[in-house]
Amino acid sequence: MKRLSRKTTFIIIVVLMILTVITIYGFNHHRLVNKLQPVKECVSNCTNAATLPSPPTPFIPNQQLDEKQRFLSTVAKKLSTVPQPNTFEYILLRAYGAVFLNQELEVKLPQKVILATEQEAQEFQATLTMAQVDGTKDCYLQKSAADALNKARILQNIPLKSGYAGDCTRDFTTNLHFWQKYANNQVLEQVQQGKETKILGTVAPPGTSQHLWGLAIDLRVSSPAQRQALNQNGWFQTVEHDVPHWTYIGWTEENLSKFGLKNQVVGGITYWLTPI
Ligand SMILES: [Zn+2]
């Protein structure tokens, strides 16, 4: 066999050395990667978490706008179409619309002010995350609202109005029965035409109650300390003349006027009313 030249031998040695280095490095690298697997997982998870969309910041309307414009521009974020003046929907938004200012991520609101049928109401309610009000048997609200109310009720003893489930979230049929107890179809027509509004402070027309949305409760409140505990936790009286009725807006009191709500004292009760 022909002897290899020095040059060829040198090249073979160099190639062998490179192969050895690659093999050793590859083996160690593989071991290193295995060892670091959980870290790598964390890195990839962290990267995924970083790329998730961050929660939207709450909408605060331009404070140069008037109250009405501030209110309407905020509720426009929730409603598929903002009701036009001189419609039944506009009357309802005026009476019950304060709740549409709630911007908590966990809180769900219907995209319109009327849930026209039992089925529509059921479909909406099926999307809600509910929680029990502490110390009650069957009083449920949307979880954020229940949590906030429970905090207020730790500060103060605040009883439910009747103590029954009807004080809390109602279904379509219960809303309808309450309406039929105080009003009828003739009154409904008058309300729809804007000829009668006072009834809205006693009972909500079918499919329109804040109680359907899991964001209202009827309470027995008599002292300023009870009111303060509720206000501090995002609960306010928003329906004029409906004294036991409390609405979960989820904002503290100093924020409410930013959205155009008006602080109004009626019959000794401080309400936060819509400006429309
Ligand atoms: Zn009520």
mmCIF file of C-alpha atoms and ligand atoms in Angstrom:
data_model
loop_
_atom_site.group_PDB
_atom_site.id
_atom_site.type_symbol
_atom_site.label_atom_id
_atom_site.label_comp_id
_atom_site.label_asym_id
_atom_site.label_seq_id
_atom_site.Cartn_x
_atom_site.Cartn_y
_atom_site.Cartn_z
ATOM 1 C CA MET A 1 0.000 0.000 0.000
ATOM 2 C CA LYS A 2 1.201 3.379 -0.933
ATOM 3 C CA ARG A 3 2.315 5.432 2.029
ATOM 4 C CA LEU A 4 0.185 8.512 2.658
ATOM 5 C CA SER A 5 1.882 11.775 2.154
ATOM 6 C CA ARG A 6 2.510 13.976 5.216
ATOM 7 C CA LYS A 7 0.006 16.468 3.879
ATOM 8 C CA THR A 8 -2.775 13.864 3.539
ATOM 9 C CA THR A 9 -2.024 12.488 7.038
ATOM 10 C CA PHE A 10 -2.215 15.964 8.470
ATOM 11 C CA ILE A 11 -5.585 16.587 6.787
ATOM 12 C CA ILE A 12 -6.987 13.261 8.068
ATOM 13 C CA ILE A 13 -5.834 14.071 11.631
ATOM 14 C CA VAL A 14 -7.421 17.516 11.487
ATOM 15 C CA VAL A 15 -10.686 16.063 10.127
ATOM 16 C CA LEU A 16 -10.705 13.404 12.887
ATOM 17 C CA MET A 17 -10.104 16.061 15.526
ATOM 18 C CA ILE A 18 -12.995 18.187 14.177
ATOM 19 C CA LEU A 19 -15.298 15.126 14.145
ATOM 20 C CA THR A 20 -14.282 14.318 17.755
ATOM 21 C CA VAL A 21 -14.969 17.857 18.880
ATOM 22 C CA ILE A 22 -18.376 17.854 17.129
ATOM 23 C CA THR A 23 -19.309 14.493 18.684
ATOM 24 C CA ILE A 24 -18.309 15.538 22.212
ATOM 25 C CA TYR A 25 -19.974 18.940 21.906
ATOM 26 C CA GLY A 26 -23.099 17.381 20.405
ATOM 27 C CA PHE A 27 -23.365 14.867 23.231
ATOM 28 C CA ASN A 28 -22.828 17.483 25.923
ATOM 29 C CA HIS A 29 -25.140 19.900 24.182
ATOM 30 C CA HIS A 30 -27.844 17.237 24.083
ATOM 31 C CA ARG A 31 -27.341 16.566 27.813
ATOM 32 C CA LEU A 32 -27.381 20.291 28.506
ATOM 33 C CA VAL A 33 -30.607 20.756 26.579
ATOM 34 C CA ASN A 34 -32.204 17.837 28.433
ATOM 35 C CA LYS A 35 -31.124 19.314 31.730
ATOM 36 C CA LEU A 36 -32.550 22.697 30.754
ATOM 37 C CA GLN A 37 -35.823 21.323 29.434
ATOM 38 C CA PRO A 38 -38.064 22.807 32.144
ATOM 39 C CA VAL A 39 -36.336 26.165 31.756
ATOM 40 C CA LYS A 40 -36.831 25.994 28.010
ATOM 41 C CA GLU A 41 -40.528 25.232 28.611
ATOM 42 C CA CYS A 42 -40.793 28.196 30.926
ATOM 43 C CA VAL A 43 -39.027 30.384 28.424
ATOM 44 C CA SER A 44 -41.423 29.342 25.694
ATOM 45 C CA ASN A 45 -44.456 29.781 28.023
ATOM 46 C CA CYS A 46 -43.228 33.141 29.148
ATOM 47 C CA THR A 47 -42.759 34.132 25.534
ATOM 48 C CA ASN A 48 -46.327 32.995 24.779
ATOM 49 C CA ALA A 49 -47.644 34.933 27.786
ATOM 50 C CA ALA A 50 -45.802 38.015 26.640
ATOM 51 C CA THR A 51 -47.386 37.802 23.186
ATOM 52 C CA LEU A 52 -50.957 37.424 24.549
ATOM 53 C CA PRO A 53 -53.012 40.596 24.098
ATOM 54 C CA SER A 54 -52.888 42.670 27.281
ATOM 55 C CA PRO A 55 -56.280 43.486 28.858
ATOM 56 C CA PRO A 56 -57.807 46.588 27.307
ATOM 57 C CA THR A 57 -57.516 49.747 29.367
ATOM 58 C CA PRO A 58 -60.891 51.165 30.391
ATOM 59 C CA PHE A 59 -62.466 53.721 28.111
ATOM 60 C CA ILE A 60 -62.588 57.192 29.640
ATOM 61 C CA PRO A 61 -64.455 59.655 27.424
ATOM 62 C CA ASN A 62 -62.997 63.001 26.413
ATOM 63 C CA GLN A 63 -63.764 65.276 29.365
ATOM 64 C CA GLN A 64 -64.276 68.236 27.011
ATOM 65 C CA LEU A 65 -67.514 66.601 25.814
ATOM 66 C CA ASP A 66 -70.758 67.371 27.627
ATOM 67 C CA GLU A 67 -72.323 64.872 30.067
ATOM 68 C CA LYS A 68 -74.672 63.386 27.509
ATOM 69 C CA GLN A 69 -71.902 62.854 24.960
ATOM 70 C CA ARG A 70 -69.610 61.342 27.611
ATOM 71 C CA PHE A 71 -72.339 58.909 28.637
ATOM 72 C CA LEU A 72 -73.355 57.944 25.095
ATOM 73 C CA SER A 73 -69.781 57.514 23.872
ATOM 74 C CA THR A 74 -69.100 55.129 26.773
ATOM 75 C CA VAL A 75 -72.227 52.993 26.410
ATOM 76 C CA ALA A 76 -71.512 52.812 22.676
ATOM 77 C CA LYS A 77 -68.624 50.508 23.634
ATOM 78 C CA LYS A 78 -71.133 47.939 24.955
ATOM 79 C CA LEU A 79 -74.260 48.324 22.852
ATOM 80 C CA SER A 80 -74.323 47.111 19.253
ATOM 81 C CA THR A 81 -76.334 50.214 18.344
ATOM 82 C CA VAL A 82 -76.912 53.234 20.561
ATOM 83 C CA PRO A 83 -80.652 53.899 20.871
ATOM 84 C CA GLN A 84 -81.966 57.020 19.142
ATOM 85 C CA PRO A 85 -83.975 59.698 21.003
ATOM 86 C CA ASN A 86 -87.747 59.257 21.106
ATOM 87 C CA THR A 87 -87.582 55.464 21.026
ATOM 88 C CA PHE A 88 -88.564 52.929 23.690
ATOM 89 C CA GLU A 89 -84.913 51.789 23.803
ATOM 90 C CA TYR A 90 -83.766 55.355 24.534
ATOM 91 C CA ILE A 91 -86.284 55.637 27.397
ATOM 92 C CA LEU A 92 -84.954 52.371 28.809
ATOM 93 C CA LEU A 93 -81.336 53.483 28.421
ATOM 94 C CA ARG A 94 -82.212 56.657 30.322
ATOM 95 C CA ALA A 95 -83.888 54.729 33.147
ATOM 96 C CA TYR A 96 -81.624 51.678 33.465
ATOM 97 C CA GLY A 97 -78.508 52.475 31.393
ATOM 98 C CA ALA A 98 -76.037 53.380 34.163
ATOM 99 C CA VAL A 99 -75.004 49.746 34.344
ATOM 100 C CA PHE A 100 -73.591 49.917 30.788
ATOM 101 C CA LEU A 101 -70.728 51.986 32.208
ATOM 102 C CA ASN A 102 -69.352 48.877 33.899
ATOM 103 C CA GLN A 103 -66.135 47.973 32.109
ATOM 104 C CA GLU A 104 -64.853 45.107 34.250
ATOM 105 C CA LEU A 105 -63.561 42.325 32.031
ATOM 106 C CA GLU A 106 -65.470 39.620 33.902
ATOM 107 C CA VAL A 107 -68.766 41.483 33.724
ATOM 108 C CA LYS A 108 -71.024 40.710 30.782
ATOM 109 C CA LEU A 109 -73.718 43.018 29.488
ATOM 110 C CA PRO A 110 -76.303 42.398 26.770
ATOM 111 C CA GLN A 111 -75.610 44.236 23.522
ATOM 112 C CA LYS A 112 -79.078 45.806 23.636
ATOM 113 C CA VAL A 113 -81.407 47.170 26.290
ATOM 114 C CA ILE A 114 -84.239 44.680 25.691
ATOM 115 C CA LEU A 115 -83.989 40.896 25.860
ATOM 116 C CA ALA A 116 -87.189 40.413 23.925
ATOM 117 C CA THR A 117 -88.019 36.775 24.657
ATOM 118 C CA GLU A 118 -87.502 34.164 27.332
ATOM 119 C CA GLN A 119 -85.094 32.401 24.958
ATOM 120 C CA GLU A 120 -83.002 35.533 24.409
ATOM 121 C CA ALA A 121 -82.813 36.123 28.150
ATOM 122 C CA GLN A 122 -81.828 32.497 28.766
ATOM 123 C CA GLU A 123 -79.143 32.596 26.090
ATOM 124 C CA PHE A 124 -77.658 35.739 27.611
ATOM 125 C CA GLN A 125 -77.833 34.413 31.179
ATOM 126 C CA ALA A 126 -76.143 31.171 30.086
ATOM 127 C CA THR A 127 -72.995 33.194 29.289
ATOM 128 C CA LEU A 128 -72.719 34.690 32.795
ATOM 129 C CA THR A 129 -70.339 33.627 35.554
ATOM 130 C CA MET A 130 -72.463 33.738 38.672
ATOM 131 C CA ALA A 131 -71.673 33.635 42.390
ATOM 132 C CA GLN A 132 -73.732 33.448 45.543
ATOM 133 C CA VAL A 133 -74.173 36.386 47.890
ATOM 134 C CA ASP A 134 -72.703 35.232 51.203
ATOM 135 C CA GLY A 135 -75.171 34.243 53.882
ATOM 136 C CA THR A 136 -78.049 33.738 51.435
ATOM 137 C CA LYS A 137 -79.655 30.530 50.260
ATOM 138 C CA ASP A 138 -80.294 31.349 46.633
ATOM 139 C CA CYS A 139 -79.268 34.922 45.891
ATOM 140 C CA TYR A 140 -76.994 34.978 42.848
ATOM 141 C CA LEU A 141 -75.324 37.811 40.952
ATOM 142 C CA GLN A 142 -72.592 38.021 38.335
ATOM 143 C CA LYS A 143 -69.447 37.015 40.225
ATOM 144 C CA SER A 144 -67.810 40.477 40.224
ATOM 145 C CA ALA A 145 -71.014 42.013 41.555
ATOM 146 C CA ALA A 146 -71.437 39.314 44.215
ATOM 147 C CA ASP A 147 -67.788 39.611 45.314
ATOM 148 C CA ALA A 148 -68.115 43.394 45.651
ATOM 149 C CA LEU A 149 -71.392 43.089 47.554
ATOM 150 C CA ASN A 150 -69.900 40.477 49.877
ATOM 151 C CA LYS A 151 -67.084 42.932 50.692
ATOM 152 C CA ALA A 152 -69.618 45.674 51.501
ATOM 153 C CA ARG A 153 -71.570 43.245 53.678
ATOM 154 C CA ILE A 154 -68.429 42.450 55.670
ATOM 155 C CA LEU A 155 -68.171 46.172 56.515
ATOM 156 C CA GLN A 156 -71.866 46.594 57.316
ATOM 157 C CA ASN A 157 -74.912 44.446 57.935
ATOM 158 C CA ILE A 158 -76.960 45.016 54.767
ATOM 159 C CA PRO A 159 -80.076 42.825 54.524
ATOM 160 C CA LEU A 160 -81.802 41.882 51.286
ATOM 161 C CA LYS A 161 -85.174 43.594 50.752
ATOM 162 C CA SER A 162 -87.337 40.488 50.985
ATOM 163 C CA GLY A 163 -84.692 37.841 51.559
ATOM 164 C CA TYR A 164 -85.872 35.838 48.566
ATOM 165 C CA ALA A 165 -84.051 35.034 45.322
ATOM 166 C CA GLY A 166 -86.272 37.581 43.520
ATOM 167 C CA ASP A 167 -84.214 40.359 45.127
ATOM 168 C CA CYS A 168 -81.252 39.192 43.036
ATOM 169 C CA THR A 169 -80.933 37.836 39.500
ATOM 170 C CA ARG A 170 -84.319 37.172 37.894
ATOM 171 C CA ASP A 171 -85.300 35.190 34.850
ATOM 172 C CA PHE A 172 -87.530 36.524 32.075
ATOM 173 C CA THR A 173 -90.695 34.987 33.569
ATOM 174 C CA THR A 174 -90.092 36.541 37.000
ATOM 175 C CA ASN A 175 -89.469 39.953 35.390
ATOM 176 C CA LEU A 176 -92.755 39.480 33.464
ATOM 177 C CA HIS A 177 -94.715 38.442 36.593
ATOM 178 C CA PHE A 178 -93.436 41.471 38.517
ATOM 179 C CA TRP A 179 -94.526 43.705 35.629
ATOM 180 C CA GLN A 180 -97.985 42.118 35.496
ATOM 181 C CA LYS A 181 -98.338 42.644 39.241
ATOM 182 C CA TYR A 182 -97.953 46.448 38.910
ATOM 183 C CA ALA A 183 -98.800 47.197 35.274
ATOM 184 C CA ASN A 184 -100.339 45.833 32.073
ATOM 185 C CA ASN A 185 -100.126 46.023 28.279
ATOM 186 C CA GLN A 186 -101.846 49.407 28.190
ATOM 187 C CA VAL A 187 -99.209 50.859 30.516
ATOM 188 C CA LEU A 188 -96.514 49.213 28.397
ATOM 189 C CA GLU A 189 -97.829 51.003 25.322
ATOM 190 C CA GLN A 190 -97.774 54.318 27.165
ATOM 191 C CA VAL A 191 -94.202 53.696 28.304
ATOM 192 C CA GLN A 192 -93.170 52.776 24.756
ATOM 193 C CA GLN A 193 -94.659 56.046 23.517
ATOM 194 C CA GLY A 194 -92.904 58.068 26.227
ATOM 195 C CA LYS A 195 -96.221 59.071 27.826
ATOM 196 C CA GLU A 196 -95.557 57.248 31.100
ATOM 197 C CA THR A 197 -92.194 56.958 32.806
ATOM 198 C CA LYS A 198 -92.825 56.855 36.558
ATOM 199 C CA ILE A 199 -93.674 53.141 36.487
ATOM 200 C CA LEU A 200 -90.029 52.480 35.484
ATOM 201 C CA GLY A 201 -89.057 53.386 39.058
ATOM 202 C CA THR A 202 -91.387 50.691 40.404
ATOM 203 C CA VAL A 203 -91.023 47.828 37.947
ATOM 204 C CA ALA A 204 -89.187 47.150 34.704
ATOM 205 C CA PRO A 205 -91.076 46.259 31.506
ATOM 206 C CA PRO A 206 -90.663 42.634 30.358
ATOM 207 C CA GLY A 207 -87.108 41.845 29.232
ATOM 208 C CA THR A 208 -85.584 45.115 30.408
ATOM 209 C CA SER A 209 -84.729 44.707 34.107
ATOM 210 C CA GLN A 210 -81.175 45.162 35.399
ATOM 211 C CA HIS A 211 -82.036 42.081 37.505
ATOM 212 C CA LEU A 212 -82.001 40.017 34.273
ATOM 213 C CA TRP A 213 -78.383 40.999 33.782
ATOM 214 C CA GLY A 214 -77.240 39.801 37.228
ATOM 215 C CA LEU A 215 -76.034 43.292 38.145
ATOM 216 C CA ALA A 216 -78.787 44.547 40.454
ATOM 217 C CA ILE A 217 -80.126 43.713 43.877
ATOM 218 C CA ASP A 218 -82.902 45.005 46.124
ATOM 219 C CA LEU A 219 -81.662 45.831 49.616
ATOM 220 C CA ARG A 220 -82.845 47.322 52.901
ATOM 221 C CA VAL A 221 -80.499 50.234 53.413
ATOM 222 C CA SER A 222 -81.153 52.901 56.027
ATOM 223 C CA SER A 223 -77.852 54.268 57.329
ATOM 224 C CA PRO A 224 -75.142 56.422 55.697
ATOM 225 C CA ALA A 225 -72.576 53.821 56.745
ATOM 226 C CA GLN A 226 -74.382 51.120 54.749
ATOM 227 C CA ARG A 227 -74.529 53.414 51.716
ATOM 228 C CA GLN A 228 -70.850 54.210 52.054
ATOM 229 C CA ALA A 229 -69.910 50.524 52.231
ATOM 230 C CA LEU A 230 -71.894 49.874 49.038
ATOM 231 C CA ASN A 231 -70.559 52.942 47.188
ATOM 232 C CA GLN A 232 -66.966 52.035 48.084
ATOM 233 C CA ASN A 233 -67.529 48.699 46.402
ATOM 234 C CA GLY A 234 -69.048 49.948 43.157
ATOM 235 C CA TRP A 235 -72.755 49.704 44.102
ATOM 236 C CA PHE A 236 -75.023 52.737 43.557
ATOM 237 C CA GLN A 237 -78.676 53.731 43.361
ATOM 238 C CA THR A 238 -79.226 54.514 39.683
ATOM 239 C CA VAL A 239 -82.975 54.125 39.135
ATOM 240 C CA GLU A 240 -84.899 57.189 40.244
ATOM 241 C CA HIS A 241 -87.638 56.501 42.848
ATOM 242 C CA ASP A 242 -86.630 52.811 43.115
ATOM 243 C CA VAL A 243 -85.280 53.145 46.658
ATOM 244 C CA PRO A 244 -84.397 49.505 47.453
ATOM 245 C CA HIS A 245 -82.783 48.971 44.031
ATOM 246 C CA TRP A 246 -78.971 48.969 43.808
ATOM 247 C CA THR A 247 -76.887 48.699 40.645
ATOM 248 C CA TYR A 248 -73.367 47.369 40.272
ATOM 249 C CA ILE A 249 -71.360 49.860 38.196
ATOM 250 C CA GLY A 250 -67.961 48.688 39.419
ATOM 251 C CA TRP A 251 -66.434 52.184 39.574
ATOM 252 C CA THR A 252 -65.771 54.261 42.677
ATOM 253 C CA GLU A 253 -67.900 57.341 43.222
ATOM 254 C CA GLU A 254 -65.289 59.904 42.096
ATOM 255 C CA ASN A 255 -65.219 58.300 38.628
ATOM 256 C CA LEU A 256 -68.934 58.362 37.881
ATOM 257 C CA SER A 257 -69.154 61.943 36.638
ATOM 258 C CA LYS A 258 -66.361 61.248 34.121
ATOM 259 C CA PHE A 259 -68.932 59.116 32.284
ATOM 260 C CA GLY A 260 -71.580 61.818 32.508
ATOM 261 C CA LEU A 261 -73.631 60.364 35.368
ATOM 262 C CA LYS A 262 -75.410 63.041 37.388
ATOM 263 C CA ASN A 263 -75.518 63.072 41.154
ATOM 264 C CA GLN A 264 -79.069 63.921 42.114
ATOM 265 C CA VAL A 265 -80.845 63.912 45.470
ATOM 266 C CA VAL A 266 -84.490 62.896 45.163
ATOM 267 C CA GLY A 267 -86.604 62.401 48.276
ATOM 268 C CA GLY A 268 -83.472 62.394 50.442
ATOM 269 C CA ILE A 269 -81.817 59.620 48.381
ATOM 270 C CA THR A 270 -78.651 60.292 46.405
ATOM 271 C CA TYR A 271 -78.986 58.767 42.945
ATOM 272 C CA TRP A 272 -76.499 58.611 40.096
ATOM 273 C CA LEU A 273 -78.697 59.170 37.062
ATOM 274 C CA THR A 274 -77.987 59.007 33.363
ATOM 275 C CA PRO A 275 -77.755 62.460 31.677
ATOM 276 C CA ILE A 276 -79.926 61.657 28.643
HETATM 277 ZN ZN ZN B 1 -84.581 46.090 41.870
#
